[in-house]
Short mmCIF file of C-alpha atoms in Angstrom, two decimals:
data_model
loop_
_atom_site.label_atom_id
_atom_site.label_comp_id
_atom_site.label_asym_id
_atom_site.label_seq_id
_atom_site.Cartn_x
_atom_site.Cartn_y
_atom_site.Cartn_z
CA MET D 1 0.00 0.00 0.00
CA ASP D 2 1.36 3.46 -0.88
CA ARG D 3 2.28 5.68 2.00
CA GLU D 4 0.10 8.69 2.56
CA THR D 5 1.43 11.93 1.17
CA ASP D 6 2.05 14.89 3.50
CA ASP D 7 -1.01 16.64 2.06
CA GLU D 8 -3.22 13.63 2.81
CA VAL D 9 -1.93 13.42 6.39
CA LEU D 10 -2.41 17.14 7.01
CA GLY D 11 -5.81 17.09 5.29
CA ALA D 12 -7.07 14.57 7.83
CA VAL D 13 -6.13 16.78 10.79
CA GLY D 14 -9.11 19.15 10.45
CA PRO D 15 -11.86 16.49 10.63
CA ARG D 16 -9.99 14.83 13.50
CA LEU D 17 -9.90 18.11 15.44
CA ARG D 18 -13.60 18.75 14.79
CA ALA D 19 -14.52 15.23 15.96
CA LEU D 20 -12.39 15.63 19.09
CA ARG D 21 -13.94 19.01 19.97
CA ARG D 22 -17.48 17.68 19.53
CA GLU D 23 -16.64 14.55 21.52
CA ARG D 24 -15.42 16.79 24.36
CA GLY D 25 -18.59 18.88 24.12
CA THR D 26 -16.80 22.22 23.78
CA THR D 27 -17.42 25.19 21.49
CA LEU D 28 -15.06 27.12 19.24
CA ALA D 29 -15.44 30.12 21.54
CA ALA D 30 -14.47 28.12 24.63
CA LEU D 31 -11.56 26.51 22.79
CA ALA D 32 -10.35 29.91 21.60
CA ALA D 33 -10.42 31.24 25.16
CA THR D 34 -8.39 28.26 26.41
CA THR D 35 -5.80 28.06 23.64
CA GLY D 36 -5.44 31.72 22.64
CA ILE D 37 -6.14 30.77 19.01
CA SER D 38 -8.88 32.84 17.37
CA GLU D 39 -12.25 31.29 16.58
CA SER D 40 -11.82 32.03 12.87
CA THR D 41 -8.44 30.27 12.80
CA LEU D 42 -9.85 27.26 14.66
CA SER D 43 -12.80 27.12 12.26
CA ARG D 44 -10.53 27.26 9.20
CA LEU D 45 -8.26 24.65 10.75
CA GLU D 46 -11.17 22.25 11.29
CA SER D 47 -12.56 22.83 7.78
CA GLY D 48 -9.18 22.28 6.14
CA GLN D 49 -8.89 25.89 4.93
CA ARG D 50 -5.93 26.52 7.27
CA ARG D 51 -2.85 24.32 7.09
CA PRO D 52 -2.04 22.87 10.54
CA SER D 53 1.26 23.90 12.07
CA LEU D 54 3.15 22.96 15.22
CA GLU D 55 2.34 26.41 16.63
CA LEU D 56 -1.39 25.64 16.35
CA LEU D 57 -1.35 21.96 17.23
CA LEU D 58 0.71 22.17 20.44
CA PRO D 59 -1.82 24.26 22.43
CA LEU D 60 -4.65 22.09 21.10
CA ALA D 61 -2.87 18.91 22.21
CA ARG D 62 -2.33 20.44 25.67
CA THR D 63 -5.96 21.53 25.94
CA TYR D 64 -7.35 18.15 24.86
CA ASP D 65 -4.69 16.35 26.93
CA VAL D 66 -3.80 14.02 24.06
CA PRO D 67 -0.43 13.20 22.44
CA LEU D 68 0.46 15.35 19.45
CA ASP D 69 0.70 12.12 17.42
CA ASP D 70 -3.03 11.56 17.95
CA LEU D 71 -3.87 14.91 16.32
CA VAL D 72 -1.83 14.25 13.18
CA GLY D 73 -2.65 10.54 12.97
CA ALA D 74 0.94 9.39 13.25
CA PRO D 75 1.40 5.72 12.37
CA PRO D 76 1.77 3.26 15.27
CA THR D 77 5.31 2.57 16.39
CA GLY D 78 4.62 -1.04 17.30
CA ASP D 79 4.39 -0.39 21.04
CA PRO D 80 0.84 -1.38 22.10
CA ARG D 81 1.15 0.15 25.55
CA ILE D 82 -0.95 3.16 26.52
CA HIS D 83 1.15 5.72 28.35
CA LEU D 84 -1.18 6.64 31.19
CA ARG D 85 -1.33 10.22 32.42
CA PRO D 86 -3.61 10.43 35.47
CA VAL D 87 -5.82 13.50 35.75
CA ARG D 88 -7.04 14.85 39.11
CA ARG D 89 -10.45 16.53 39.22
CA HIS D 90 -12.60 17.39 42.22
CA GLY D 91 -10.21 15.47 44.49
CA MET D 92 -10.54 12.26 42.44
CA THR D 93 -8.03 10.61 40.11
CA PHE D 94 -8.95 9.53 36.57
CA VAL D 95 -6.57 7.17 34.77
CA PRO D 96 -7.32 7.04 30.99
CA LEU D 97 -7.31 3.50 29.62
CA SER D 98 -7.98 4.48 26.00
CA ARG D 99 -6.88 7.35 23.81
CA ARG D 100 -9.07 7.40 20.72
CA ALA D 101 -10.32 10.81 19.60
CA GLY D 102 -13.93 9.59 19.33
CA GLY D 103 -16.20 6.79 20.46
CA VAL D 104 -16.33 5.31 23.93
CA HIS D 105 -13.58 6.22 26.41
CA ALA D 106 -12.42 4.00 29.27
CA PHE D 107 -11.13 5.29 32.61
CA LYS D 108 -10.14 3.92 35.97
CA MET D 109 -11.50 6.25 38.65
CA ILE D 110 -10.06 6.41 42.16
CA ILE D 111 -12.00 8.12 44.96
CA PRO D 112 -9.70 8.66 47.96
CA ALA D 113 -10.68 7.83 51.53
CA ARG D 114 -11.99 10.70 53.66
CA PRO D 115 -12.79 11.05 57.37
CA GLU D 116 -16.42 11.77 56.43
CA PRO D 117 -18.28 11.02 53.16
CA LEU D 118 -18.94 14.06 50.97
CA GLU D 119 -22.41 15.43 50.43
CA PRO D 120 -23.65 14.86 46.85
CA ALA D 121 -23.30 17.75 44.40
CA PRO D 122 -25.01 16.40 41.25
CA GLN D 123 -24.01 17.71 37.82
CA THR D 124 -25.19 17.10 34.25
CA HIS D 125 -23.48 16.85 30.87
CA GLU D 126 -24.08 15.18 27.53
CA GLY D 127 -23.28 11.50 27.26
CA PHE D 128 -23.88 8.05 28.67
CA GLU D 129 -21.89 6.26 31.35
CA TRP D 130 -21.32 2.67 32.38
CA LEU D 131 -19.40 1.85 35.56
CA TYR D 132 -18.15 -1.22 37.42
CA VAL D 133 -17.00 -1.14 41.07
CA LEU D 134 -13.62 -2.80 41.65
CA SER D 135 -13.21 -2.09 45.37
CA GLY D 136 -14.87 -0.08 48.12
CA ARG D 137 -18.52 0.96 48.34
CA LEU D 138 -19.67 3.47 45.74
CA ARG D 139 -22.56 5.87 46.26
CA LEU D 140 -24.29 6.71 42.98
CA VAL D 141 -26.89 9.48 42.86
CA ALA D 142 -28.62 9.67 39.47
CA GLY D 143 -31.91 11.49 39.12
CA HIS D 144 -34.09 10.53 42.09
CA ARG D 145 -32.20 7.27 42.65
CA ASP D 146 -29.64 7.02 45.49
CA LEU D 147 -27.77 3.70 45.26
CA THR D 148 -24.91 2.01 47.09
CA LEU D 149 -22.85 -0.34 44.90
CA PRO D 150 -20.41 -2.84 46.49
CA PRO D 151 -17.53 -4.45 44.55
CA GLY D 152 -18.67 -6.47 41.54
CA GLN D 153 -21.77 -4.37 40.82
CA ALA D 154 -22.29 -2.25 37.70
CA ALA D 155 -24.61 0.56 36.66
CA GLU D 156 -25.35 2.59 33.55
CA PHE D 157 -27.12 5.92 33.19
CA ASP D 158 -27.71 8.91 30.94
CA THR D 159 -25.44 11.73 32.13
CA SER D 160 -28.06 14.33 31.20
CA LEU D 161 -29.59 13.24 34.53
CA PRO D 162 -28.22 15.10 37.56
CA HIS D 163 -25.66 12.60 38.86
CA TRP D 164 -22.87 12.26 41.41
CA LEU D 165 -20.33 9.59 42.36
CA GLY D 166 -18.68 9.30 45.76
CA SER D 167 -17.76 7.01 48.59
CA ALA D 168 -20.72 5.53 50.47
CA ASP D 169 -18.84 5.21 53.76
CA GLY D 170 -15.76 7.45 53.49
CA GLY D 171 -13.50 4.61 52.36
CA ALA D 172 -11.51 4.57 49.14
CA VAL D 173 -13.32 3.40 46.02
CA GLU D 174 -11.90 2.17 42.71
CA LEU D 175 -14.08 1.69 39.63
CA LEU D 176 -13.92 1.32 35.88
CA ILE D 177 -15.90 3.79 33.75
CA LEU D 178 -16.90 3.72 30.08
CA PHE D 179 -18.11 7.06 28.80
CA GLY D 180 -19.52 7.90 25.39
CA LEU D 181 -21.59 10.54 23.67
CA GLN D 182 -25.35 10.14 23.68
CA GLY D 183 -26.26 7.00 21.80
CA LEU D 184 -22.88 5.29 22.34
CA ARG D 185 -24.15 3.09 25.13
CA ALA D 186 -22.10 0.26 26.62
CA HIS D 187 -24.48 -2.35 28.02
CA VAL D 188 -23.53 -5.04 30.47
CA ARG D 189 -25.93 -7.47 28.80
CA PRO D 190 -28.44 -7.39 25.92
CA GLY D 191 -31.85 -6.09 26.88
CA ALA D 192 -30.74 -3.66 29.58
CA ASN D 193 -33.40 -1.01 30.03
CA ASP D 194 -33.31 1.91 27.63
CA THR D 195 -34.84 4.58 29.84
CA ASN D 196 -33.12 7.56 31.40
CA GLU D 197 -33.22 5.92 34.81
CA PRO D 198 -29.97 4.28 35.98
CA SER D 199 -29.88 0.51 35.78
CA GLN D 200 -27.93 -1.57 38.28
CA GLU D 201 -26.52 -5.05 37.94
CA GLY D 202 -24.65 -7.38 40.25
CA SER D 203 -21.78 -9.69 39.61
#
């Protein structure tokens, strides 16, 4: 198979950037404010009207927290390992287990132990989430449901519902999470309910 030309490689960057921005649920205005790149430049970059350069791609890679190779579609080097870069948010640690620009993303989430459990502070965002508790006791608040999940139990829910994850008893909790845009649902088994209410399954 012929190797891609430089123009073909660079021409694929724009659609990849647009898909990544939409997958992250951000706007051109918000991205411009974060990166310092103007909205018009970002728009032309995504549409292919602006040739990507290192000066433009570096701040975008930092903002999206992805390797620069992912933005330009660099060929694999033969190393199948994922170089994990944990991210800390709201006192919790998220370890990415996948690095594709679109589709379903996998994370390991670690909730540290605390002297007293936190009070729920539900939030909403676009997407759908599936989780599986590895250790500890997870408290899941989703809509009007308030559930405690021990190790080996799983749940899935629409993240447009007000939801919150935390420790049920103040102890540390570790869980696996699959997150995708609306419609990219990861079911534990065929026939899981298709409503907006969270479903819960045991081991």
